[in-house]
Amino acid sequence: MLRTSGVAIVLLGLGLAQAAAQIRDGVYDAFDCTVPVSDQRIAIRGNDLLFYETTCRLGAPAPVEGMEGGALYWADCTGEGETWRERFLLKHHVSGALLVAGSHWFDRHELCEARSPEDEATLGAGQR
């Protein structure tokens, strides 16, 4: 019985991690999706979080208890000749917007439905 319970707990934990990892690929902007270039634009492409001239590779999501779909990530970032490690909280709002918190900031980025992460030349640190 104890072994079965242990397996159930592990499977439940895996399910929570997968639920937390439901961050959708796309382009998001904190101000205006219609302008050609924005330093408030970000893109999610797989495990990459792309900012203006910066790329952060997201690690495994850690679910946040009591915050459905929210997850904490460690990320290895590169940009403007520097490398660093950053902590992010990512969660989708019910509207589809992406809520992003870094160590010293928080923004709500609206989904830019007409944009594709592959078409955003200013996003990322030259890792196309």
PDB file of C-alpha atoms in Angstrom:
ATOM      1  CA  MET A   1       0.000   0.000   0.000  1.00  0.00           C
ATOM      2  CA  LEU A   2       2.808   2.425   0.883  1.00  0.00           C
ATOM      3  CA  ARG A   3       4.515   1.715  -2.430  1.00  0.00           C
ATOM      4  CA  THR A   4       1.296   2.407  -4.363  1.00  0.00           C
ATOM      5  CA  SER A   5       0.819   5.677  -2.462  1.00  0.00           C
ATOM      6  CA  GLY A   6       4.407   6.694  -3.249  1.00  0.00           C
ATOM      7  CA  VAL A   7       3.855   6.054  -6.955  1.00  0.00           C
ATOM      8  CA  ALA A   8       0.615   8.046  -6.843  1.00  0.00           C
ATOM      9  CA  ILE A   9       2.398  10.970  -5.173  1.00  0.00           C
ATOM     10  CA  VAL A  10       5.152  10.926  -7.818  1.00  0.00           C
ATOM     11  CA  LEU A  11       2.581  10.810 -10.631  1.00  0.00           C
ATOM     12  CA  LEU A  12       0.597  13.629  -9.010  1.00  0.00           C
ATOM     13  CA  GLY A  13       3.792  15.676  -8.779  1.00  0.00           C
ATOM     14  CA  LEU A  14       4.519  15.062 -12.455  1.00  0.00           C
ATOM     15  CA  GLY A  15       0.986  16.141 -13.307  1.00  0.00           C
ATOM     16  CA  LEU A  16       1.407  19.386 -11.347  1.00  0.00           C
ATOM     17  CA  ALA A  17       4.701  20.143 -13.102  1.00  0.00           C
ATOM     18  CA  GLN A  18       3.096  19.528 -16.495  1.00  0.00           C
ATOM     19  CA  ALA A  19       0.124  21.720 -15.562  1.00  0.00           C
ATOM     20  CA  ALA A  20       2.485  24.499 -14.515  1.00  0.00           C
ATOM     21  CA  ALA A  21       4.390  24.190 -17.789  1.00  0.00           C
ATOM     22  CA  GLN A  22       1.444  25.230 -19.974  1.00  0.00           C
ATOM     23  CA  ILE A  23       3.010  28.513 -21.070  1.00  0.00           C
ATOM     24  CA  ARG A  24       2.011  28.987 -24.704  1.00  0.00           C
ATOM     25  CA  ASP A  25       4.474  29.889 -27.459  1.00  0.00           C
ATOM     26  CA  GLY A  26       3.796  33.293 -28.934  1.00  0.00           C
ATOM     27  CA  VAL A  27       4.673  36.968 -29.010  1.00  0.00           C
ATOM     28  CA  TYR A  28       3.492  39.226 -26.189  1.00  0.00           C
ATOM     29  CA  ASP A  29       3.808  42.982 -25.623  1.00  0.00           C
ATOM     30  CA  ALA A  30       3.292  45.092 -22.504  1.00  0.00           C
ATOM     31  CA  PHE A  31       2.202  48.158 -24.506  1.00  0.00           C
ATOM     32  CA  ASP A  32       1.457  47.917 -28.241  1.00  0.00           C
ATOM     33  CA  CYS A  33       1.509  44.871 -30.513  1.00  0.00           C
ATOM     34  CA  THR A  34       1.079  46.993 -33.640  1.00  0.00           C
ATOM     35  CA  VAL A  35       4.376  48.903 -33.554  1.00  0.00           C
ATOM     36  CA  PRO A  36       7.200  47.275 -35.568  1.00  0.00           C
ATOM     37  CA  VAL A  37       9.754  47.269 -32.705  1.00  0.00           C
ATOM     38  CA  SER A  38       9.132  47.358 -28.973  1.00  0.00           C
ATOM     39  CA  ASP A  39      11.514  46.938 -26.061  1.00  0.00           C
ATOM     40  CA  GLN A  40       8.481  45.744 -24.088  1.00  0.00           C
ATOM     41  CA  ARG A  41       7.908  42.789 -26.425  1.00  0.00           C
ATOM     42  CA  ILE A  42       8.763  39.227 -25.438  1.00  0.00           C
ATOM     43  CA  ALA A  43       8.370  35.880 -27.149  1.00  0.00           C
ATOM     44  CA  ILE A  44       8.083  32.342 -25.883  1.00  0.00           C
ATOM     45  CA  ARG A  45       9.548  29.700 -28.197  1.00  0.00           C
ATOM     46  CA  GLY A  46       9.802  26.302 -26.552  1.00  0.00           C
ATOM     47  CA  ASN A  47      12.112  26.721 -23.546  1.00  0.00           C
ATOM     48  CA  ASP A  48      13.357  30.129 -24.717  1.00  0.00           C
ATOM     49  CA  LEU A  49      12.062  33.384 -23.272  1.00  0.00           C
ATOM     50  CA  LEU A  50      13.153  36.116 -25.701  1.00  0.00           C
ATOM     51  CA  PHE A  51      13.426  39.761 -24.689  1.00  0.00           C
ATOM     52  CA  TYR A  52      14.811  42.764 -26.557  1.00  0.00           C
ATOM     53  CA  GLU A  53      18.390  41.611 -27.422  1.00  0.00           C
ATOM     54  CA  THR A  54      18.277  38.955 -24.665  1.00  0.00           C
ATOM     55  CA  THR A  55      17.584  35.218 -24.618  1.00  0.00           C
ATOM     56  CA  CYS A  56      16.783  33.272 -21.462  1.00  0.00           C
ATOM     57  CA  ARG A  57      16.692  29.463 -21.546  1.00  0.00           C
ATOM     58  CA  LEU A  58      14.042  28.296 -19.068  1.00  0.00           C
ATOM     59  CA  GLY A  59      14.746  25.370 -16.773  1.00  0.00           C
ATOM     60  CA  ALA A  60      12.118  22.995 -15.386  1.00  0.00           C
ATOM     61  CA  PRO A  61       8.972  24.668 -14.038  1.00  0.00           C
ATOM     62  CA  ALA A  62       8.269  24.514 -10.303  1.00  0.00           C
ATOM     63  CA  PRO A  63       4.525  24.802  -9.655  1.00  0.00           C
ATOM     64  CA  VAL A  64       3.386  27.510  -7.263  1.00  0.00           C
ATOM     65  CA  GLU A  65       0.939  26.081  -4.741  1.00  0.00           C
ATOM     66  CA  GLY A  66      -2.398  27.867  -4.880  1.00  0.00           C
ATOM     67  CA  MET A  67      -1.639  29.544  -8.231  1.00  0.00           C
ATOM     68  CA  GLU A  68      -3.163  27.398 -10.959  1.00  0.00           C
ATOM     69  CA  GLY A  69      -0.928  27.377 -14.028  1.00  0.00           C
ATOM     70  CA  GLY A  70       1.730  29.556 -12.405  1.00  0.00           C
ATOM     71  CA  ALA A  71       5.303  28.323 -12.246  1.00  0.00           C
ATOM     72  CA  LEU A  72       8.702  29.497 -11.094  1.00  0.00           C
ATOM     73  CA  TYR A  73      11.609  28.987 -13.461  1.00  0.00           C
ATOM     74  CA  TRP A  74      15.362  29.386 -13.212  1.00  0.00           C
ATOM     75  CA  ALA A  75      16.696  30.716 -16.496  1.00  0.00           C
ATOM     76  CA  ASP A  76      20.175  31.027 -17.980  1.00  0.00           C
ATOM     77  CA  CYS A  77      20.246  34.343 -19.834  1.00  0.00           C
ATOM     78  CA  THR A  78      22.557  35.931 -22.412  1.00  0.00           C
ATOM     79  CA  GLY A  79      22.495  39.378 -23.952  1.00  0.00           C
ATOM     80  CA  GLU A  80      24.657  42.387 -24.741  1.00  0.00           C
ATOM     81  CA  GLY A  81      27.827  40.348 -24.141  1.00  0.00           C
ATOM     82  CA  GLU A  82      26.788  39.194 -20.648  1.00  0.00           C
ATOM     83  CA  THR A  83      25.505  35.946 -19.145  1.00  0.00           C
ATOM     84  CA  TRP A  84      23.531  35.597 -15.907  1.00  0.00           C
ATOM     85  CA  ARG A  85      20.998  33.449 -14.073  1.00  0.00           C
ATOM     86  CA  GLU A  86      17.511  34.854 -13.435  1.00  0.00           C
ATOM     87  CA  ARG A  87      14.380  33.681 -11.623  1.00  0.00           C
ATOM     88  CA  PHE A  88      10.992  34.159 -13.330  1.00  0.00           C
ATOM     89  CA  LEU A  89       7.384  33.592 -12.399  1.00  0.00           C
ATOM     90  CA  LEU A  90       5.247  32.945 -15.489  1.00  0.00           C
ATOM     91  CA  LYS A  91       1.474  32.555 -15.597  1.00  0.00           C
ATOM     92  CA  HIS A  92      -1.250  33.090 -18.160  1.00  0.00           C
ATOM     93  CA  HIS A  93      -4.087  35.421 -17.227  1.00  0.00           C
ATOM     94  CA  VAL A  94      -7.609  34.240 -18.120  1.00  0.00           C
ATOM     95  CA  SER A  95      -7.549  36.794 -20.991  1.00  0.00           C
ATOM     96  CA  GLY A  96      -4.571  35.016 -22.594  1.00  0.00           C
ATOM     97  CA  ALA A  97      -2.103  37.687 -21.461  1.00  0.00           C
ATOM     98  CA  LEU A  98       1.194  36.485 -20.044  1.00  0.00           C
ATOM     99  CA  LEU A  99       2.048  37.608 -16.522  1.00  0.00           C
ATOM    100  CA  VAL A 100       5.821  37.769 -16.043  1.00  0.00           C
ATOM    101  CA  ALA A 101       7.674  38.582 -12.833  1.00  0.00           C
ATOM    102  CA  GLY A 102      11.445  38.891 -12.581  1.00  0.00           C
ATOM    103  CA  SER A 103      13.466  39.515  -9.455  1.00  0.00           C
ATOM    104  CA  HIS A 104      12.770  43.292  -9.509  1.00  0.00           C
ATOM    105  CA  TRP A 105       9.839  43.793 -11.901  1.00  0.00           C
ATOM    106  CA  PHE A 106       6.417  42.547 -12.961  1.00  0.00           C
ATOM    107  CA  ASP A 107       4.546  43.065 -16.243  1.00  0.00           C
ATOM    108  CA  ARG A 108       1.413  41.961 -18.003  1.00  0.00           C
ATOM    109  CA  HIS A 109       2.079  41.228 -21.690  1.00  0.00           C
ATOM    110  CA  GLU A 110      -0.878  40.955 -24.066  1.00  0.00           C
ATOM    111  CA  LEU A 111      -0.780  38.251 -26.734  1.00  0.00           C
ATOM    112  CA  CYS A 112       0.133  39.645 -30.183  1.00  0.00           C
ATOM    113  CA  GLU A 113      -1.900  37.213 -32.269  1.00  0.00           C
ATOM    114  CA  ALA A 114      -0.667  38.530 -35.635  1.00  0.00           C
ATOM    115  CA  ARG A 115       3.014  38.033 -34.709  1.00  0.00           C
ATOM    116  CA  SER A 116       5.219  34.934 -34.743  1.00  0.00           C
ATOM    117  CA  PRO A 117       8.306  34.401 -32.513  1.00  0.00           C
ATOM    118  CA  GLU A 118      10.333  33.506 -35.631  1.00  0.00           C
ATOM    119  CA  ASP A 119       9.614  36.906 -37.207  1.00  0.00           C
ATOM    120  CA  GLU A 120      10.813  39.080 -34.314  1.00  0.00           C
ATOM    121  CA  ALA A 121      14.354  40.061 -35.392  1.00  0.00           C
ATOM    122  CA  THR A 122      15.055  42.256 -32.341  1.00  0.00           C
ATOM    123  CA  LEU A 123      14.135  39.591 -29.796  1.00  0.00           C
ATOM    124  CA  GLY A 124      16.782  37.253 -28.459  1.00  0.00           C
ATOM    125  CA  ALA A 125      20.544  37.457 -28.246  1.00  0.00           C
ATOM    126  CA  GLY A 126      21.447  36.481 -31.805  1.00  0.00           C
ATOM    127  CA  GLN A 127      20.329  32.872 -31.338  1.00  0.00           C
ATOM    128  CA  ARG A 128      18.225  32.399 -34.456  1.00  0.00           C
TER     129      ARG A 128
END
